[in-house]
mmCIF file of C-alpha atoms in Angstrom:
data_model
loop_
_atom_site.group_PDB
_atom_site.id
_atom_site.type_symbol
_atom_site.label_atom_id
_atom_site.label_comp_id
_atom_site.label_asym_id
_atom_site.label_seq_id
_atom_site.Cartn_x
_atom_site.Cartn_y
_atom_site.Cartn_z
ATOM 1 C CA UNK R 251 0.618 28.524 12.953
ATOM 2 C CA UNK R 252 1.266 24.901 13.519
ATOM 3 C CA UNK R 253 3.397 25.498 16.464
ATOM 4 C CA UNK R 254 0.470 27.834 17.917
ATOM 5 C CA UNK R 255 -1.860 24.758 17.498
ATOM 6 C CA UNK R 256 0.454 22.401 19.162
ATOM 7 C CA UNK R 257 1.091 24.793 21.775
ATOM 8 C CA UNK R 258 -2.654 24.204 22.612
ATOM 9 C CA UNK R 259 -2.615 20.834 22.439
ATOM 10 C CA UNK R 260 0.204 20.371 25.008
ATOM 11 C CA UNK R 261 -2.174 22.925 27.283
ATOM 12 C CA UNK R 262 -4.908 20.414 27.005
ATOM 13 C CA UNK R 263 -3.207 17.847 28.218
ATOM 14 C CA UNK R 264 -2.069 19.138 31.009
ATOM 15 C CA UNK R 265 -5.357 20.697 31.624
ATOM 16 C CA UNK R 266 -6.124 16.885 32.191
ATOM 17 C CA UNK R 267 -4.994 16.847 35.461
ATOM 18 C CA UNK R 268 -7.577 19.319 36.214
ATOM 19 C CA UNK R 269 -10.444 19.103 33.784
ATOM 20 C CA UNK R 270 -10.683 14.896 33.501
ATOM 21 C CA UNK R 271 -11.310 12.989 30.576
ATOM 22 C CA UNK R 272 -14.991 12.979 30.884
ATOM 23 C CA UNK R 273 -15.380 14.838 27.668
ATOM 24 C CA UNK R 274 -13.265 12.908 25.742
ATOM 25 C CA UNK R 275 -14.609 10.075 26.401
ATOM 26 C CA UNK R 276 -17.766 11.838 25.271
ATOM 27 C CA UNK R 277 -16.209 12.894 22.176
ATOM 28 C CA UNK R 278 -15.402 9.013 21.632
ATOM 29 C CA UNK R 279 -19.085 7.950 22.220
ATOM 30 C CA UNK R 280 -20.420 10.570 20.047
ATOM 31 C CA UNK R 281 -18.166 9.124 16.959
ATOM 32 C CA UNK R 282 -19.202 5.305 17.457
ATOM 33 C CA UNK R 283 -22.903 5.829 17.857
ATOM 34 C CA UNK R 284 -22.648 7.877 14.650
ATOM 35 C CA UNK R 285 -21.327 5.223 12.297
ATOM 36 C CA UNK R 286 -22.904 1.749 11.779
ATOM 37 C CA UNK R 287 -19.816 0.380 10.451
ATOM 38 C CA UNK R 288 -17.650 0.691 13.587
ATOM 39 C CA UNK R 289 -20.413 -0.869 15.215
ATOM 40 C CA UNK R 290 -20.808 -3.827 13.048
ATOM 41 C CA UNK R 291 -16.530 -3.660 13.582
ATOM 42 C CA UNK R 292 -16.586 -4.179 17.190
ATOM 43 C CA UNK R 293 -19.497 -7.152 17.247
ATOM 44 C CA UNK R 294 -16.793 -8.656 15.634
ATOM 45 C CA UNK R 295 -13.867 -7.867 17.111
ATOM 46 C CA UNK R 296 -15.721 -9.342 20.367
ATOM 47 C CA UNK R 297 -16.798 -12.614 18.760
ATOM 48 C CA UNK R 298 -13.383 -13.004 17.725
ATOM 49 C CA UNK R 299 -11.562 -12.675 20.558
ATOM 50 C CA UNK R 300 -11.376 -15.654 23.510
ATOM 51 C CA UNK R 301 -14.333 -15.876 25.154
ATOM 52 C CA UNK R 302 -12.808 -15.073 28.777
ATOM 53 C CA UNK R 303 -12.093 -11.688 27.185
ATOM 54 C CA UNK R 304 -15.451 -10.797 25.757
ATOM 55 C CA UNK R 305 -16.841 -8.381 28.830
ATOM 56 C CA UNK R 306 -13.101 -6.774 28.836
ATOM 57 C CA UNK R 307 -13.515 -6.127 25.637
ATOM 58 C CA UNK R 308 -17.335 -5.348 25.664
ATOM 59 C CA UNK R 309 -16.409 -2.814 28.784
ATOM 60 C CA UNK R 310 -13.794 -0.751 27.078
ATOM 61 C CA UNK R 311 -15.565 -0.289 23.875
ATOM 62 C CA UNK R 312 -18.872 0.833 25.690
ATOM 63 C CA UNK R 313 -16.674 3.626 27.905
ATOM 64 C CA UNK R 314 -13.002 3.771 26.405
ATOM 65 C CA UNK R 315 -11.606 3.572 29.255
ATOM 66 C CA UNK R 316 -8.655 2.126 29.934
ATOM 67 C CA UNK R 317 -8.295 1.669 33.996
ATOM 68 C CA UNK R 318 -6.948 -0.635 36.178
ATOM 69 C CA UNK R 319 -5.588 1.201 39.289
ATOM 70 C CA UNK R 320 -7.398 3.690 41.738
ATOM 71 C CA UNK R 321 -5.161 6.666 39.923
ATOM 72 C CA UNK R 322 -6.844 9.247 38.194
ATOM 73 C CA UNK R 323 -7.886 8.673 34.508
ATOM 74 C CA UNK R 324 -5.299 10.394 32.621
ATOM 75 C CA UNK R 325 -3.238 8.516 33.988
ATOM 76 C CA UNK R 326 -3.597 5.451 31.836
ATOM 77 C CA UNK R 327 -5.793 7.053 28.872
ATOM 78 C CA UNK R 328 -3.671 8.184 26.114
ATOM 79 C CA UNK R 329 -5.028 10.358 23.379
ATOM 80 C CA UNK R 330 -4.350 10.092 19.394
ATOM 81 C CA UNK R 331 -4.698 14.038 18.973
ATOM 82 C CA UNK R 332 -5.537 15.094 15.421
ATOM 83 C CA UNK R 333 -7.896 15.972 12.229
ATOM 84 C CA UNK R 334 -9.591 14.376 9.995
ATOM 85 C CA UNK R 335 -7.396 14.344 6.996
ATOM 86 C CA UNK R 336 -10.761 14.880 4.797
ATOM 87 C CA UNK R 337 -11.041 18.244 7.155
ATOM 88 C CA UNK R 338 -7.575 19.570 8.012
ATOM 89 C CA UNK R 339 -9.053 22.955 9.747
ATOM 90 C CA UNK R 340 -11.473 21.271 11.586
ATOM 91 C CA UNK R 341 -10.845 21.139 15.677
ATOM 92 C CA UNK R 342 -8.676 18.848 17.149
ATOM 93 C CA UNK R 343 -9.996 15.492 18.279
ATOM 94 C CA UNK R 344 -9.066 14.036 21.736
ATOM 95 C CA UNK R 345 -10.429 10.515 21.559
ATOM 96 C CA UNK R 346 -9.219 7.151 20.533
ATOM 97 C CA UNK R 347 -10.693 6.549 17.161
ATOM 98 C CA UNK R 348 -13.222 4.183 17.522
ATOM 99 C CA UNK R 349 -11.954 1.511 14.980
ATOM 100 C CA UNK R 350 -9.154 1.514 17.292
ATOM 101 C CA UNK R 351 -7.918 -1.383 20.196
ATOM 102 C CA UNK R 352 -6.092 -0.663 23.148
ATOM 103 C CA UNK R 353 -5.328 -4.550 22.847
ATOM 104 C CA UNK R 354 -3.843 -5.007 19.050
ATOM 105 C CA UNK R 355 -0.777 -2.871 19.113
ATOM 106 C CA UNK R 356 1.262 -5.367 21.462
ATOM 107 C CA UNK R 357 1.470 -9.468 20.568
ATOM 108 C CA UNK R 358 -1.254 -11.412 22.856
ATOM 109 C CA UNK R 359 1.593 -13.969 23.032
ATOM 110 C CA UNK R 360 3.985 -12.289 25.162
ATOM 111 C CA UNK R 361 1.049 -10.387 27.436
ATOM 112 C CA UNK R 362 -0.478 -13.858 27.937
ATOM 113 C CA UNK R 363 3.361 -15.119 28.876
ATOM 114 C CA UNK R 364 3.762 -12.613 31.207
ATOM 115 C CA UNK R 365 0.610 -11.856 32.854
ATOM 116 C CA UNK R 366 -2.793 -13.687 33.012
ATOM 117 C CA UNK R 367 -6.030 -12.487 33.517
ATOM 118 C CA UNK R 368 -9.647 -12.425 32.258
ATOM 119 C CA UNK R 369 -9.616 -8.811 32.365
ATOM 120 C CA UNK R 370 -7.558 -7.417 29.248
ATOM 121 C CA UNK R 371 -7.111 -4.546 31.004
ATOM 122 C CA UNK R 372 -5.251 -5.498 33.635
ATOM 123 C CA UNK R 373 -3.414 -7.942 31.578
ATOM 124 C CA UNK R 374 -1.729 -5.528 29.029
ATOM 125 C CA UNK R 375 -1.224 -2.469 32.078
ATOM 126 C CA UNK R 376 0.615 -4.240 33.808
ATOM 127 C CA UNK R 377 2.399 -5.812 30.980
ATOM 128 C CA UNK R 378 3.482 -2.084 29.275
ATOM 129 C CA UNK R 379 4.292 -0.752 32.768
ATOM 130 C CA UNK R 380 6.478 -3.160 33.297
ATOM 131 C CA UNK R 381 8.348 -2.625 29.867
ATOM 132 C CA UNK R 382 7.809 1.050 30.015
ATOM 133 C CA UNK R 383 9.933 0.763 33.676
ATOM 134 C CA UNK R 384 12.797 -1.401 32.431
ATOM 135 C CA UNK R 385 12.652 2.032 29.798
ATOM 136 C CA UNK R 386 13.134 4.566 31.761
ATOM 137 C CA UNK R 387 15.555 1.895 33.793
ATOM 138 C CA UNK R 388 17.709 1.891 30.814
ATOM 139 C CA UNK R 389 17.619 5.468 29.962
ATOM 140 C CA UNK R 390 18.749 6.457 33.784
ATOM 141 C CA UNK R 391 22.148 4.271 32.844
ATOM 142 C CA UNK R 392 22.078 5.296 29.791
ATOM 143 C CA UNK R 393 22.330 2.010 28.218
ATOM 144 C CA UNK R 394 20.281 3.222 25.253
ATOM 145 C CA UNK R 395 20.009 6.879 23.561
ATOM 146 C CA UNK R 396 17.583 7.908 20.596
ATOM 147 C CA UNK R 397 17.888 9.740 17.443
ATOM 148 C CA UNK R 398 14.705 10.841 15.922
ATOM 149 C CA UNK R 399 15.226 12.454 12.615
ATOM 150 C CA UNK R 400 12.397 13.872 10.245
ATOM 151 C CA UNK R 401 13.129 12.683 6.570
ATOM 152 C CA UNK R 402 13.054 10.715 3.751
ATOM 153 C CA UNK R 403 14.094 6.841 5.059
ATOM 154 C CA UNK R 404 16.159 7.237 1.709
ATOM 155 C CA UNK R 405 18.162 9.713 2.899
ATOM 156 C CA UNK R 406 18.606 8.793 6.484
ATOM 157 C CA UNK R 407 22.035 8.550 5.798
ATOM 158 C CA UNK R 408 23.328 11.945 6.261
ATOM 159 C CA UNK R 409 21.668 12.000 9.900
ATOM 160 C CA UNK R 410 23.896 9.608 11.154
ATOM 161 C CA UNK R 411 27.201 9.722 12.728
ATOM 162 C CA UNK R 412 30.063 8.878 10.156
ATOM 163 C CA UNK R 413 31.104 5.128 9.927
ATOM 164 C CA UNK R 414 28.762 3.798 12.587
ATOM 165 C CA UNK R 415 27.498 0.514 11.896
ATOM 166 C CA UNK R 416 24.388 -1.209 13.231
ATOM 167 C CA UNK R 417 23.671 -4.725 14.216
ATOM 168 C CA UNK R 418 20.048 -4.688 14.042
ATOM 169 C CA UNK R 419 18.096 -2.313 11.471
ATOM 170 C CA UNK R 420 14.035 -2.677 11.790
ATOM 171 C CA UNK R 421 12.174 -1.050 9.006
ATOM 172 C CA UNK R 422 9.130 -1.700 9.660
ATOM 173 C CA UNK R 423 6.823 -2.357 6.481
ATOM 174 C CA UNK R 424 8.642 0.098 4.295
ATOM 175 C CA UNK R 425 8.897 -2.184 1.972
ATOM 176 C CA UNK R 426 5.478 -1.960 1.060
ATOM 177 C CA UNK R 427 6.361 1.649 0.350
ATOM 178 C CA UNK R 428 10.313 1.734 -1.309
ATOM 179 C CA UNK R 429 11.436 -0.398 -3.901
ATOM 180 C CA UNK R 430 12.921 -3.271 -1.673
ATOM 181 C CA UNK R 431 16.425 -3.670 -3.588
ATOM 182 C CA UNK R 432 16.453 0.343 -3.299
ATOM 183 C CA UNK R 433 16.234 -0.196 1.106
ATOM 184 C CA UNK R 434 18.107 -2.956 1.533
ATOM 185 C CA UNK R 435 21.075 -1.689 -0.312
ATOM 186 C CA UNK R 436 21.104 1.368 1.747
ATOM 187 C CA UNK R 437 20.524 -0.352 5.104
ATOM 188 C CA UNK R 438 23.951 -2.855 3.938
ATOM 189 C CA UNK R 439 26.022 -0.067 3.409
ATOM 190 C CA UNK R 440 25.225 0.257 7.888
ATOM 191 C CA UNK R 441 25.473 -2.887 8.327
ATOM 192 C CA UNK R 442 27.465 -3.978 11.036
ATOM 193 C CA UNK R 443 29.711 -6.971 8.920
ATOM 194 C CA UNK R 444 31.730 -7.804 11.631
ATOM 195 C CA UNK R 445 28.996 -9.188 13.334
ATOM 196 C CA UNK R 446 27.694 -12.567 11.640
ATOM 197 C CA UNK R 447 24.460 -12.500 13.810
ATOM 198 C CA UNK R 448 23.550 -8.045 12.607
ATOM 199 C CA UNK R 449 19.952 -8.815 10.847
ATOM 200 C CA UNK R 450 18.102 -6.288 8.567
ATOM 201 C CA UNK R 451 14.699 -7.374 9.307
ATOM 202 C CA UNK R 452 11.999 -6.032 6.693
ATOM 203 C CA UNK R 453 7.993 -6.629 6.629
ATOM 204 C CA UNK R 454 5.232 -6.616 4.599
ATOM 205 C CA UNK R 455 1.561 -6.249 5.163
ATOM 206 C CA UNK R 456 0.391 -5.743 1.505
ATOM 207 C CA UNK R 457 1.922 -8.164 -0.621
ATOM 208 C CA UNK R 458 -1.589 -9.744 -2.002
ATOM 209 C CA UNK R 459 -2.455 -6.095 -3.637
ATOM 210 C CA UNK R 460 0.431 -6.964 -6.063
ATOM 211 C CA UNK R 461 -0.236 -10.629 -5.907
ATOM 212 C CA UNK R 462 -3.638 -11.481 -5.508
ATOM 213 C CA UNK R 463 -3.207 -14.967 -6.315
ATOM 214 C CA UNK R 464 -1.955 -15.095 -2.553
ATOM 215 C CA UNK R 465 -5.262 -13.829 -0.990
ATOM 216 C CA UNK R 466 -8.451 -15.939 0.202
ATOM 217 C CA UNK R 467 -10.425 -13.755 -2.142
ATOM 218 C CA UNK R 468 -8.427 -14.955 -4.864
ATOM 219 C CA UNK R 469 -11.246 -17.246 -6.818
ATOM 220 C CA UNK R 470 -9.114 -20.215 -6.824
ATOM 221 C CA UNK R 471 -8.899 -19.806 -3.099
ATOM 222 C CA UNK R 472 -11.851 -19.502 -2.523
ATOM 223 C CA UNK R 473 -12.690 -22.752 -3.776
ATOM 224 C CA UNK R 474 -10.254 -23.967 -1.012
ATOM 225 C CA UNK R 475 -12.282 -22.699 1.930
ATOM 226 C CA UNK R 476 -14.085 -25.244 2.775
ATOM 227 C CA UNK R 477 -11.428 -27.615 3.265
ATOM 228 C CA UNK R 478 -9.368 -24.497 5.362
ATOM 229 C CA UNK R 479 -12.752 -24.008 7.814
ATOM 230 C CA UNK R 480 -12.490 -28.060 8.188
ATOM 231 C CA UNK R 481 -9.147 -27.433 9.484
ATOM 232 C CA UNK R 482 -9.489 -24.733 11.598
ATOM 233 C CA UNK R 483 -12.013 -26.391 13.595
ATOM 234 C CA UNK R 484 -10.184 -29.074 13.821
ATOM 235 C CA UNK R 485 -7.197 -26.965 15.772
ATOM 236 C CA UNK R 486 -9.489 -24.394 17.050
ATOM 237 C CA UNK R 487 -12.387 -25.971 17.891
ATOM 238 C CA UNK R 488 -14.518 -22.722 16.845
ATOM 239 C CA UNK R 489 -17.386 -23.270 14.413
ATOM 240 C CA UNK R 490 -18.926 -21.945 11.826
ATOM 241 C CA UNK R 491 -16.440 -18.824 10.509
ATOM 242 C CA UNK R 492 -18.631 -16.361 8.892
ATOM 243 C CA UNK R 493 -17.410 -13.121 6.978
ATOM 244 C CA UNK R 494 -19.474 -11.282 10.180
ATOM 245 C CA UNK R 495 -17.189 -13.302 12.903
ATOM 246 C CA UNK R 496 -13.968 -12.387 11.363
ATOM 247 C CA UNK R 497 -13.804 -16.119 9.358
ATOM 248 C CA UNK R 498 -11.746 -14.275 6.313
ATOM 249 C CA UNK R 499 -8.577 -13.780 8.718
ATOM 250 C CA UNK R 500 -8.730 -16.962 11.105
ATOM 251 C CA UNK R 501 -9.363 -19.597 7.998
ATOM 252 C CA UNK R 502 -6.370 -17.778 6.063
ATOM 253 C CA UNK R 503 -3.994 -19.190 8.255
ATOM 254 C CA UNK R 504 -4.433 -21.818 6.450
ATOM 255 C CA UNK R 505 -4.000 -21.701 3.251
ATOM 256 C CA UNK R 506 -0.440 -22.474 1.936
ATOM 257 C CA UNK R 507 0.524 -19.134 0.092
ATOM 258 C CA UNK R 508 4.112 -19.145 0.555
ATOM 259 C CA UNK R 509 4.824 -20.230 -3.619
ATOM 260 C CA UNK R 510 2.854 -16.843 -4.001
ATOM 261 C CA UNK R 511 4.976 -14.950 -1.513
ATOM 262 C CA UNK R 512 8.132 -15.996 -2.875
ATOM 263 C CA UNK R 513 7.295 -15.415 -6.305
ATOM 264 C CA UNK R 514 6.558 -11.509 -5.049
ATOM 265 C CA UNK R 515 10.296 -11.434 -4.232
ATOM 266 C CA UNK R 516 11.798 -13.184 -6.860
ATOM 267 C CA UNK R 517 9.466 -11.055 -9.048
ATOM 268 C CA UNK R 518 11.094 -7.766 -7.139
ATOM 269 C CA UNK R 519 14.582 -8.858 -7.943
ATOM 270 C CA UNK R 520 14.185 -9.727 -11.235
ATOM 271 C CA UNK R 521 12.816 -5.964 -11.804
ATOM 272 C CA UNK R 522 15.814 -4.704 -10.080
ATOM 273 C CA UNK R 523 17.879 -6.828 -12.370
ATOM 274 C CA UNK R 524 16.156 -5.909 -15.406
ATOM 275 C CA UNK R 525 16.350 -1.951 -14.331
ATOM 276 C CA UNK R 526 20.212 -2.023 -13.813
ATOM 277 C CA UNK R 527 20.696 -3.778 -16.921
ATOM 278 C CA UNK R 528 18.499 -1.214 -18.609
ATOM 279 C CA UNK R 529 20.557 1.158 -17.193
ATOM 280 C CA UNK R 530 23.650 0.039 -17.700
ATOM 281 C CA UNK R 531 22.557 0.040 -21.833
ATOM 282 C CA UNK R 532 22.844 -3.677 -21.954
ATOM 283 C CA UNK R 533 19.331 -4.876 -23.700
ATOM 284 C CA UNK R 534 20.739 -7.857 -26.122
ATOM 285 C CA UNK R 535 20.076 -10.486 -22.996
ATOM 286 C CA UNK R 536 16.969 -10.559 -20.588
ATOM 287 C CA UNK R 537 18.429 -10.775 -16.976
ATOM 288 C CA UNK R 538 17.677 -14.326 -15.384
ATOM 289 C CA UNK R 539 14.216 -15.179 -11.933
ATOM 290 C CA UNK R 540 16.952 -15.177 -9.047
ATOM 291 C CA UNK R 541 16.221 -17.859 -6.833
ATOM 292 C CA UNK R 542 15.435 -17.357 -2.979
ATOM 293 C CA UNK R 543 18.834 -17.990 -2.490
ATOM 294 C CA UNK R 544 20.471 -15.548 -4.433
ATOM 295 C CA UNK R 545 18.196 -12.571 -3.077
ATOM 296 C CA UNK R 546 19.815 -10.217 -1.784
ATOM 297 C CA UNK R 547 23.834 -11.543 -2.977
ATOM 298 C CA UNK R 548 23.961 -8.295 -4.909
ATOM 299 C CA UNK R 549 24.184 -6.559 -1.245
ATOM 300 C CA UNK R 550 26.068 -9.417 -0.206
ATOM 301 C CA UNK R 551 23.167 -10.484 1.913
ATOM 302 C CA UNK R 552 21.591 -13.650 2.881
ATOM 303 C CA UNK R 553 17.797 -14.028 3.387
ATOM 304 C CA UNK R 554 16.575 -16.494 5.997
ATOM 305 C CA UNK R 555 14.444 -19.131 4.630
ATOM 306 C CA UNK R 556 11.043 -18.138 7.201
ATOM 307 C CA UNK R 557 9.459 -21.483 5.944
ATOM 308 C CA UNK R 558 11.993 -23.432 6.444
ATOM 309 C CA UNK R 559 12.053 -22.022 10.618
ATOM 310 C CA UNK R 560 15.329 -19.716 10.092
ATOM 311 C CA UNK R 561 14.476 -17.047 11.022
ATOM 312 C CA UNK R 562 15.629 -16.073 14.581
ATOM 313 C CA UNK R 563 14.120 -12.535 16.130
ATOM 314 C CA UNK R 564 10.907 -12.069 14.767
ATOM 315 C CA UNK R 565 8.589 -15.154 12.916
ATOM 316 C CA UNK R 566 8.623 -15.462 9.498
ATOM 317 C CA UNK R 567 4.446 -15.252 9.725
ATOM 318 C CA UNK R 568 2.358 -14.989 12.692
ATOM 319 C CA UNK R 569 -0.197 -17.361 14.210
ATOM 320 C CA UNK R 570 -3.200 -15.389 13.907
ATOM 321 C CA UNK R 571 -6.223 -18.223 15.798
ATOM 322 C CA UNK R 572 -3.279 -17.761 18.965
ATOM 323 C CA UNK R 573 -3.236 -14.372 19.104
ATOM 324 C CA UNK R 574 -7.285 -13.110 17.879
ATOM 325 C CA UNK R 575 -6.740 -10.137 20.565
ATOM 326 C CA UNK R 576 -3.799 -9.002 18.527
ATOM 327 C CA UNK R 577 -6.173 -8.827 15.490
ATOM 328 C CA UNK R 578 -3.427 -9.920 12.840
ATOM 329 C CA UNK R 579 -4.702 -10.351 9.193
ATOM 330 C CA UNK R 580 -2.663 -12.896 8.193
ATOM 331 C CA UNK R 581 -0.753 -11.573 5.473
ATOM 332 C CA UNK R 582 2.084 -10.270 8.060
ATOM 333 C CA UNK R 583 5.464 -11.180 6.867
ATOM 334 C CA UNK R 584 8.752 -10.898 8.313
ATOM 335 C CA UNK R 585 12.322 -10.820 6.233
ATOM 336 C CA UNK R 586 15.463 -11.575 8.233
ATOM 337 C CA UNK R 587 18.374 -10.654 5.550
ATOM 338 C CA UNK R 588 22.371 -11.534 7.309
ATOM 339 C CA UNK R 589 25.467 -10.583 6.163
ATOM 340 C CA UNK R 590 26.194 -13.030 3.268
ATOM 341 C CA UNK R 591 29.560 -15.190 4.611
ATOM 342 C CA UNK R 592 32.365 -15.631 2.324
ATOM 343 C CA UNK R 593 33.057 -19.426 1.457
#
């Protein structure tokens, strides 16, 4: 049955060619006139970003279209195909979802690097054709080939070809998901060892639902805020910040949460300490807080101190005021763990 409906999806879409996008751009309207609170979401979204952006951004949330070129619609216009998970046998839905952004999934940073423009449109386009060319460049000298596997991330193991190491492993924010001790022992045991640069890198985007005490709504933090809108229009020069203009994520940048955040991991390890000592029957001693830099030793791996600037692919946090199209909350974190060297 699922097939069947797929089948009809891929029909669709090639009926594109034929049919336009008209009425999915219809189905998009229909959604955001409906709901106040995507509305209210966009106001802000526009306030927040820079100013030279505004109509862009104004433009493609009043049509959804995403053009830049004289070539035909569907070109350019993906669609997010699927339900409603509150209303699985409902029809398919063909629009962007209107809380979405063409302009948040890439980093404002690089786009800006490579291309500028008022017009957000043309800025990213030609910024993803030109990585979605050097693709397809690869893949014709086959310089890169894919594996995509559907299962458990615990279990990816048995997918993959025997004794083949890795020198980079991205895991995106699993770690929000599986018990970090529990992925980063698996992802060690690929691990390419020879290699003093291979880097597991891990994120998290929820950390402050476990500790809260790292979050601006945090009551003790919120005594700070004051002071943190002082300084961010002193760097920014944008005044006031307002829950309605998106204040919440540009004044977070700063505030100085990082005791917080390392407490989160220290608290991790010292439940993965406590569990294998539970499970090994040993209960006469409570196991020892590991310090940040004994995290990770028990997979002989070595985190990268992000506040203290090592870490060397990805940053340790993001600047959110530099990159407002990007709409980063500012509780983005990124873990770069190395193979721990022998002294």
């Amino acid at each position: 049955m699922q097939f069947k409906q797929l089948q009809e999806v891929w029909k669709t879409w090639l009926g594109l060619r034929v049919q336009g996008t008209k009425w999915i751009q219809k189905q998009r309207e229909e959604v955001v006139n409906s709901d106040l609170a995507i509305v209210a979401q966009h106001s802000r979204y526009i306030k927040n970003v820079p100013v030279e952006h505004a109509n862009t951004v104004k433009k493609w949330i009043g049509d959804g279209v995403f053009k830049r070129t004289q070539a035909p619609t569907f070109s350019e216009n993906p669609t997010l195909t699927g339900v409603d998970l509150a209303a699985r046998h409902a029809p398919y839905s063909y629009g962007i979802p209107p809380g979405e952004y063409p302009f948040s999934g890439w980093d404002y940073l690089d786009v800006k690097k490579f291309k500028r423009s008022s017009c957000l449109v043309t800025m990213y386009g030609d910024y993803i054709e030109c990585i979605l060319r050097n693709v397809m460049k690869k893949l014709s000298k086959q310089q890169v080939s894919f594996q995509i596997v559907l299962s458990d991330c615990m279990d990816i193991k048995q997918h993959l070809e025997v004794d083949t190491v890795y020198d980079r492993i991205l895991t995106s924010n699993l770690m929000d998901y599986v018990f970090l001790p529990n992925l980063l022992k698996l992802c060690s045991q690929i691990l390419n060892r020879d290699n003093q640069h291979a880097t597991i890198i891990t994120e998290t985007i929820g950390w402050d639902d476990i500790i809260p005490e790292g979050g601006l709504s945090f009551p003790s933090n919120m005594l700070q805020i004051p002071k943190l809108m002082k300084m961010a229009f002193e760097d920014t020069k944008r005044y006031p910040f307002t829950k309605e203009d998106g204040g919440g994520s540009i004044v977070i940048e700063y505030l100085d949460n990082s005791s917080e955040f390392y407490n989160y991991l220290r608290a991790i390890f010292y439940a993965y300490r406590y569990q294998r000592m539970a499970e090994s029957g040993s209960t006469n001693h409570k196991p020892t807080i590991p310090v940040i830099k004994e995290l990770g030793n028990d997979f002989q791996l070595r985190l990268r101190d992000g506040i203290r600037n090592e870490n060397r692919i990805v940053f340790f946090r993001p600047a959110i005021n530099r990159r407002r199209v990007t709409a980063v909350t500012g509780m983005e974190r990124y873990l770069e763990w190395v193979p721990l060297q022998k002294k």
